[in-house]
Amino acid sequence: MSMTLQPHSLIELPEDLDRDRLPRHVAVIMDGNGRWAKQRNLPRIMGHQRGVDTLKDLLRCCKDWGIEALTAYAFSTENWGRPLPEVDFLMTLFERVLRRELAEMVAEGVQIHFVGDLACLPNSLQAEIERAMTATANNQKIKFVVATNYGGRREIIHACRSIAAQVKAGRLDPADIDEVLFERHLYTGGLPDPDLLIRTSGEMRVSNFLLWQVAYSEIYVTKTLWPDFDRAAFHEALRDYQQRQRRFGRV
């Protein structure tokens, strides 16, 4: 899979965007790969392959435009219910892409993190994930978070169990439990909450993604299918974001 930019792709930050008001952290629900393939009478796996190219270019775009972090919803805890050949293909695709793209991510300063219940993934994929996170641990240009076998409800339960174990062991007073402490026990501990959540394909739901973290995220939904979500589409999302007033419950 070679990543090809569209002719109208925007390389520099568009002049109508305020660099000082860009989101620090963007999260994306990458929906529509299967529908994109179906519209072209292609196998679903072709949509997933094209979606990888889209994600790669979005990551580079975020880095070029000065956005600090990008989190992508790659595989949910519910996705195991898809047909087995598709699940097997996705696991192999993740592993192959990691192996192929690692040198480039190191060179471009990408710090990659995987969040989710990673112990359930194939052993070979777990090894590639560990290798990638170790190799990029000191990179500083952009944080790239890949949510794999991730579910927001499972994440919250995991945090509750971790905190409960500390209370039971006498290492934590329940009165000391607050939002800051709770966030440290989430998979995303240490990462700022997303300022902007983008969902492609027009579906109006968060699909068990970052349930705690998106409490005050701005949500942008586009009917564009994920494989077609290029830099011009991202520009439109950012322009919409910058037209909003973020009050966080205040007047």
mmCIF file of C-alpha atoms in Angstrom:
data_model
loop_
_atom_site.group_PDB
_atom_site.id
_atom_site.type_symbol
_atom_site.label_atom_id
_atom_site.label_comp_id
_atom_site.label_asym_id
_atom_site.label_seq_id
_atom_site.Cartn_x
_atom_site.Cartn_y
_atom_site.Cartn_z
ATOM 1 C CA MET A 1 0.000 0.000 0.000
ATOM 2 C CA SER A 2 1.670 3.179 -1.127
ATOM 3 C CA MET A 3 0.101 6.351 0.165
ATOM 4 C CA THR A 4 -0.912 8.740 -2.638
ATOM 5 C CA LEU A 5 -1.995 12.292 -1.881
ATOM 6 C CA GLN A 6 -4.948 13.724 -3.729
ATOM 7 C CA PRO A 7 -4.109 16.543 -6.175
ATOM 8 C CA HIS A 8 -5.954 19.125 -4.043
ATOM 9 C CA SER A 9 -4.294 18.076 -0.786
ATOM 10 C CA LEU A 10 -3.240 21.009 1.368
ATOM 11 C CA ILE A 11 0.372 20.884 2.486
ATOM 12 C CA GLU A 12 0.728 24.129 4.456
ATOM 13 C CA LEU A 13 -1.692 25.304 7.151
ATOM 14 C CA PRO A 14 -4.518 27.068 5.279
ATOM 15 C CA GLU A 15 -4.527 30.840 5.726
ATOM 16 C CA ASP A 16 -8.091 30.881 7.069
ATOM 17 C CA LEU A 17 -7.092 28.795 10.104
ATOM 18 C CA ASP A 18 -5.735 30.390 13.285
ATOM 19 C CA ARG A 19 -2.665 28.436 14.362
ATOM 20 C CA ASP A 20 -3.179 29.550 17.978
ATOM 21 C CA ARG A 21 -6.683 28.049 18.045
ATOM 22 C CA LEU A 22 -5.931 24.638 16.611
ATOM 23 C CA PRO A 23 -6.985 21.642 18.737
ATOM 24 C CA ARG A 24 -4.118 20.150 20.704
ATOM 25 C CA HIS A 25 -5.573 16.663 20.374
ATOM 26 C CA VAL A 26 -7.789 15.284 17.603
ATOM 27 C CA ALA A 27 -9.565 11.922 17.847
ATOM 28 C CA VAL A 28 -11.103 10.152 14.851
ATOM 29 C CA ILE A 29 -13.712 7.423 14.438
ATOM 30 C CA MET A 30 -12.707 6.057 11.051
ATOM 31 C CA ASP A 31 -16.049 4.851 9.716
ATOM 32 C CA GLY A 32 -17.032 3.899 6.178
ATOM 33 C CA ASN A 33 -14.269 1.653 4.832
ATOM 34 C CA GLY A 34 -16.692 -1.133 3.970
ATOM 35 C CA ARG A 35 -19.203 1.182 2.331
ATOM 36 C CA TRP A 36 -16.435 2.861 0.328
ATOM 37 C CA ALA A 37 -15.415 -0.541 -1.045
ATOM 38 C CA LYS A 38 -19.006 -1.625 -1.707
ATOM 39 C CA GLN A 39 -19.708 1.525 -3.737
ATOM 40 C CA ARG A 40 -16.811 0.505 -6.007
ATOM 41 C CA ASN A 41 -17.706 -3.204 -6.140
ATOM 42 C CA LEU A 42 -14.486 -4.011 -4.283
ATOM 43 C CA PRO A 43 -13.886 -6.417 -1.374
ATOM 44 C CA ARG A 44 -14.221 -4.817 2.068
ATOM 45 C CA ILE A 45 -10.526 -5.391 2.685
ATOM 46 C CA MET A 46 -9.733 -2.877 -0.059
ATOM 47 C CA GLY A 47 -11.577 -0.239 1.945
ATOM 48 C CA HIS A 48 -9.450 -1.051 4.989
ATOM 49 C CA GLN A 49 -6.282 -0.829 2.924
ATOM 50 C CA ARG A 50 -7.279 2.555 1.534
ATOM 51 C CA GLY A 51 -8.210 3.657 5.048
ATOM 52 C CA VAL A 52 -4.631 3.034 6.202
ATOM 53 C CA ASP A 53 -3.393 5.455 3.540
ATOM 54 C CA THR A 54 -5.908 8.051 4.728
ATOM 55 C CA LEU A 55 -4.791 7.673 8.331
ATOM 56 C CA LYS A 56 -1.135 7.952 7.386
ATOM 57 C CA ASP A 57 -1.729 11.210 5.544
ATOM 58 C CA LEU A 58 -3.871 12.610 8.372
ATOM 59 C CA LEU A 59 -1.091 11.850 10.842
ATOM 60 C CA ARG A 60 1.428 13.667 8.658
ATOM 61 C CA CYS A 61 -1.023 16.548 8.217
ATOM 62 C CA CYS A 62 -1.474 16.910 11.986
ATOM 63 C CA LYS A 63 2.298 16.959 12.410
ATOM 64 C CA ASP A 64 2.765 19.492 9.594
ATOM 65 C CA TRP A 65 0.064 21.786 10.955
ATOM 66 C CA GLY A 66 1.233 21.684 14.578
ATOM 67 C CA ILE A 67 -1.383 19.458 16.228
ATOM 68 C CA GLU A 68 0.157 17.658 19.206
ATOM 69 C CA ALA A 69 -1.778 14.375 19.265
ATOM 70 C CA LEU A 70 -3.957 12.198 17.055
ATOM 71 C CA THR A 71 -5.965 9.260 18.394
ATOM 72 C CA ALA A 72 -7.486 6.783 15.929
ATOM 73 C CA TYR A 73 -10.175 4.206 16.698
ATOM 74 C CA ALA A 74 -8.667 1.252 14.844
ATOM 75 C CA PHE A 75 -10.466 -1.786 16.310
ATOM 76 C CA SER A 76 -13.173 -1.880 18.957
ATOM 77 C CA THR A 77 -13.997 -4.614 21.461
ATOM 78 C CA GLU A 78 -17.189 -5.149 19.438
ATOM 79 C CA ASN A 79 -15.336 -5.607 16.142
ATOM 80 C CA TRP A 80 -14.525 -9.213 17.064
ATOM 81 C CA GLY A 81 -18.108 -9.905 15.993
ATOM 82 C CA ARG A 82 -17.258 -9.209 12.350
ATOM 83 C CA PRO A 83 -16.707 -12.133 9.930
ATOM 84 C CA LEU A 84 -13.603 -14.083 10.918
ATOM 85 C CA PRO A 85 -11.764 -13.575 7.592
ATOM 86 C CA GLU A 86 -12.158 -9.791 7.959
ATOM 87 C CA VAL A 87 -10.910 -9.846 11.565
ATOM 88 C CA ASP A 88 -7.928 -12.003 10.576
ATOM 89 C CA PHE A 89 -7.150 -9.632 7.724
ATOM 90 C CA LEU A 90 -7.254 -6.609 10.031
ATOM 91 C CA MET A 91 -4.896 -8.217 12.545
ATOM 92 C CA THR A 92 -2.474 -9.066 9.743
ATOM 93 C CA LEU A 93 -2.853 -5.572 8.270
ATOM 94 C CA PHE A 94 -2.033 -3.900 11.595
ATOM 95 C CA GLU A 95 1.065 -6.032 11.967
ATOM 96 C CA ARG A 96 2.245 -5.500 8.403
ATOM 97 C CA VAL A 97 1.716 -1.741 8.513
ATOM 98 C CA LEU A 98 3.572 -1.420 11.817
ATOM 99 C CA ARG A 99 6.519 -3.365 10.505
ATOM 100 C CA ARG A 100 6.641 -1.445 7.229
ATOM 101 C CA GLU A 101 6.069 2.070 8.591
ATOM 102 C CA LEU A 102 8.174 1.971 11.761
ATOM 103 C CA ALA A 103 11.362 3.389 10.250
ATOM 104 C CA GLU A 104 9.428 6.286 8.726
ATOM 105 C CA MET A 105 7.645 7.039 12.004
ATOM 106 C CA VAL A 106 10.988 7.117 13.809
ATOM 107 C CA ALA A 107 12.437 9.447 11.158
ATOM 108 C CA GLU A 108 9.442 11.796 11.299
ATOM 109 C CA GLY A 109 9.404 12.055 15.095
ATOM 110 C CA VAL A 110 6.152 10.176 15.701
ATOM 111 C CA GLN A 111 5.663 8.776 19.206
ATOM 112 C CA ILE A 112 3.223 5.887 18.901
ATOM 113 C CA HIS A 113 1.047 4.495 21.688
ATOM 114 C CA PHE A 114 -1.463 1.653 21.621
ATOM 115 C CA VAL A 115 -4.378 1.699 24.062
ATOM 116 C CA GLY A 116 -6.931 -0.998 24.765
ATOM 117 C CA ASP A 117 -6.970 -4.585 25.993
ATOM 118 C CA LEU A 118 -3.825 -5.510 24.070
ATOM 119 C CA ALA A 119 -3.391 -8.896 25.788
ATOM 120 C CA CYS A 120 -6.171 -10.304 23.599
ATOM 121 C CA LEU A 121 -4.348 -9.521 20.359
ATOM 122 C CA PRO A 122 -2.275 -12.128 18.473
ATOM 123 C CA ASN A 123 1.170 -12.614 20.021
ATOM 124 C CA SER A 124 2.969 -11.544 16.845
ATOM 125 C CA LEU A 125 0.988 -8.297 16.746
ATOM 126 C CA GLN A 126 1.696 -7.666 20.437
ATOM 127 C CA ALA A 127 5.399 -8.039 19.690
ATOM 128 C CA GLU A 128 5.234 -5.507 16.836
ATOM 129 C CA ILE A 129 3.301 -3.088 19.051
ATOM 130 C CA GLU A 130 5.899 -3.346 21.814
ATOM 131 C CA ARG A 131 8.715 -2.874 19.319
ATOM 132 C CA ALA A 132 7.075 0.205 17.802
ATOM 133 C CA MET A 133 6.324 1.858 21.145
ATOM 134 C CA THR A 134 9.863 1.238 22.378
ATOM 135 C CA ALA A 135 11.489 2.504 19.183
ATOM 136 C CA THR A 136 9.467 5.752 19.168
ATOM 137 C CA ALA A 137 9.312 6.424 22.919
ATOM 138 C CA ASN A 138 11.599 9.464 22.773
ATOM 139 C CA ASN A 139 10.063 11.093 19.695
ATOM 140 C CA GLN A 140 8.487 14.495 20.272
ATOM 141 C CA LYS A 141 6.925 15.762 17.005
ATOM 142 C CA ILE A 142 3.467 14.226 17.515
ATOM 143 C CA LYS A 143 1.785 11.602 19.690
ATOM 144 C CA PHE A 144 -0.076 8.981 17.663
ATOM 145 C CA VAL A 145 -2.475 6.903 19.753
ATOM 146 C CA VAL A 146 -4.021 3.798 18.210
ATOM 147 C CA ALA A 147 -7.052 2.416 20.038
ATOM 148 C CA THR A 148 -6.975 -1.334 19.357
ATOM 149 C CA ASN A 149 -9.331 -3.837 20.992
ATOM 150 C CA TYR A 150 -10.570 -0.740 22.746
ATOM 151 C CA GLY A 151 -13.909 -0.119 24.435
ATOM 152 C CA GLY A 152 -14.737 2.914 26.546
ATOM 153 C CA ARG A 153 -16.845 0.964 29.038
ATOM 154 C CA ARG A 154 -14.144 -1.690 29.417
ATOM 155 C CA GLU A 155 -11.575 1.058 29.994
ATOM 156 C CA ILE A 156 -13.648 2.590 32.792
ATOM 157 C CA ILE A 157 -14.169 -0.809 34.440
ATOM 158 C CA HIS A 158 -10.418 -1.459 34.180
ATOM 159 C CA ALA A 159 -9.704 1.849 35.922
ATOM 160 C CA CYS A 160 -12.252 1.106 38.663
ATOM 161 C CA ARG A 161 -10.729 -2.316 39.332
ATOM 162 C CA SER A 162 -7.231 -0.867 39.475
ATOM 163 C CA ILE A 163 -8.297 1.800 41.970
ATOM 164 C CA ALA A 164 -10.327 -0.697 44.012
ATOM 165 C CA ALA A 165 -7.296 -2.984 44.295
ATOM 166 C CA GLN A 166 -5.252 -0.110 45.736
ATOM 167 C CA VAL A 167 -8.002 0.717 48.222
ATOM 168 C CA LYS A 168 -8.265 -2.939 49.260
ATOM 169 C CA ALA A 169 -4.501 -3.130 49.751
ATOM 170 C CA GLY A 170 -4.607 -0.061 51.986
ATOM 171 C CA ARG A 171 -2.503 2.039 49.606
ATOM 172 C CA LEU A 172 -5.293 4.469 48.764
ATOM 173 C CA ASP A 173 -7.914 6.291 50.829
ATOM 174 C CA PRO A 174 -11.282 6.375 49.006
ATOM 175 C CA ALA A 175 -11.569 10.046 49.988
ATOM 176 C CA ASP A 176 -8.554 10.759 47.760
ATOM 177 C CA ILE A 177 -10.249 9.494 44.609
ATOM 178 C CA ASP A 178 -10.947 12.401 42.273
ATOM 179 C CA GLU A 179 -11.019 13.029 38.516
ATOM 180 C CA VAL A 180 -7.265 13.530 38.294
ATOM 181 C CA LEU A 181 -6.518 10.227 40.013
ATOM 182 C CA PHE A 182 -9.162 8.391 37.985
ATOM 183 C CA GLU A 183 -7.738 9.690 34.704
ATOM 184 C CA ARG A 184 -4.310 8.345 35.612
ATOM 185 C CA HIS A 185 -5.789 4.839 35.643
ATOM 186 C CA LEU A 186 -7.331 5.101 32.177
ATOM 187 C CA TYR A 187 -5.539 3.617 29.169
ATOM 188 C CA THR A 188 -4.943 7.195 28.021
ATOM 189 C CA GLY A 189 -3.447 8.378 31.325
ATOM 190 C CA GLY A 190 -1.130 11.342 30.773
ATOM 191 C CA LEU A 191 -2.697 12.354 27.458
ATOM 192 C CA PRO A 192 -4.856 15.503 27.268
ATOM 193 C CA ASP A 193 -8.522 14.943 26.437
ATOM 194 C CA PRO A 194 -9.429 15.381 22.756
ATOM 195 C CA ASP A 195 -10.450 18.900 21.823
ATOM 196 C CA LEU A 196 -12.046 17.653 18.628
ATOM 197 C CA LEU A 197 -13.712 14.303 17.853
ATOM 198 C CA ILE A 198 -14.281 13.614 14.156
ATOM 199 C CA ARG A 199 -16.580 10.870 12.905
ATOM 200 C CA THR A 200 -16.791 10.063 9.216
ATOM 201 C CA SER A 201 -19.623 8.419 7.212
ATOM 202 C CA GLY A 202 -22.413 10.432 8.860
ATOM 203 C CA GLU A 203 -23.206 8.160 11.805
ATOM 204 C CA MET A 204 -24.331 10.185 14.839
ATOM 205 C CA ARG A 205 -22.878 8.224 17.756
ATOM 206 C CA VAL A 206 -19.592 7.826 19.653
ATOM 207 C CA SER A 207 -19.632 3.994 19.510
ATOM 208 C CA ASN A 208 -18.064 3.331 22.913
ATOM 209 C CA PHE A 209 -15.025 5.476 22.091
ATOM 210 C CA LEU A 210 -13.250 7.552 24.771
ATOM 211 C CA LEU A 211 -16.424 7.847 26.852
ATOM 212 C CA TRP A 212 -14.699 9.622 29.737
ATOM 213 C CA GLN A 213 -12.314 11.683 27.625
ATOM 214 C CA VAL A 214 -14.805 13.275 25.189
ATOM 215 C CA ALA A 215 -16.957 14.822 27.926
ATOM 216 C CA TYR A 216 -16.238 18.313 26.545
ATOM 217 C CA SER A 217 -14.837 17.510 23.116
ATOM 218 C CA GLU A 218 -16.269 19.323 20.122
ATOM 219 C CA ILE A 219 -17.882 16.707 17.857
ATOM 220 C CA TYR A 220 -17.733 17.003 14.090
ATOM 221 C CA VAL A 221 -19.638 14.538 11.900
ATOM 222 C CA THR A 222 -19.176 14.380 8.137
ATOM 223 C CA LYS A 223 -20.885 12.167 5.567
ATOM 224 C CA THR A 224 -17.519 11.685 3.866
ATOM 225 C CA LEU A 225 -16.465 8.043 4.068
ATOM 226 C CA TRP A 226 -13.148 7.499 5.825
ATOM 227 C CA PRO A 227 -11.064 6.544 2.763
ATOM 228 C CA ASP A 228 -12.079 9.862 1.153
ATOM 229 C CA PHE A 229 -11.290 11.988 4.229
ATOM 230 C CA ASP A 230 -8.334 13.938 2.834
ATOM 231 C CA ARG A 231 -6.591 17.126 3.967
ATOM 232 C CA ALA A 232 -9.263 19.291 2.379
ATOM 233 C CA ALA A 233 -11.922 17.484 4.446
ATOM 234 C CA PHE A 234 -9.776 17.869 7.575
ATOM 235 C CA HIS A 235 -9.425 21.572 6.793
ATOM 236 C CA GLU A 236 -13.228 21.854 6.765
ATOM 237 C CA ALA A 237 -13.430 20.097 10.140
ATOM 238 C CA LEU A 238 -10.873 22.470 11.660
ATOM 239 C CA ARG A 239 -12.591 25.502 10.200
ATOM 240 C CA ASP A 240 -15.867 24.373 11.759
ATOM 241 C CA TYR A 241 -14.075 23.768 15.069
ATOM 242 C CA GLN A 242 -12.613 27.274 15.100
ATOM 243 C CA GLN A 243 -16.052 28.813 14.616
ATOM 244 C CA ARG A 244 -17.326 27.306 17.870
ATOM 245 C CA GLN A 245 -17.308 28.862 21.330
ATOM 246 C CA ARG A 246 -15.984 26.394 23.922
ATOM 247 C CA ARG A 247 -17.512 27.354 27.275
ATOM 248 C CA PHE A 248 -17.116 24.072 29.243
ATOM 249 C CA GLY A 249 -20.438 24.640 31.006
ATOM 250 C CA ARG A 250 -19.717 28.304 31.761
ATOM 251 C CA VAL A 251 -21.460 31.341 30.284
#
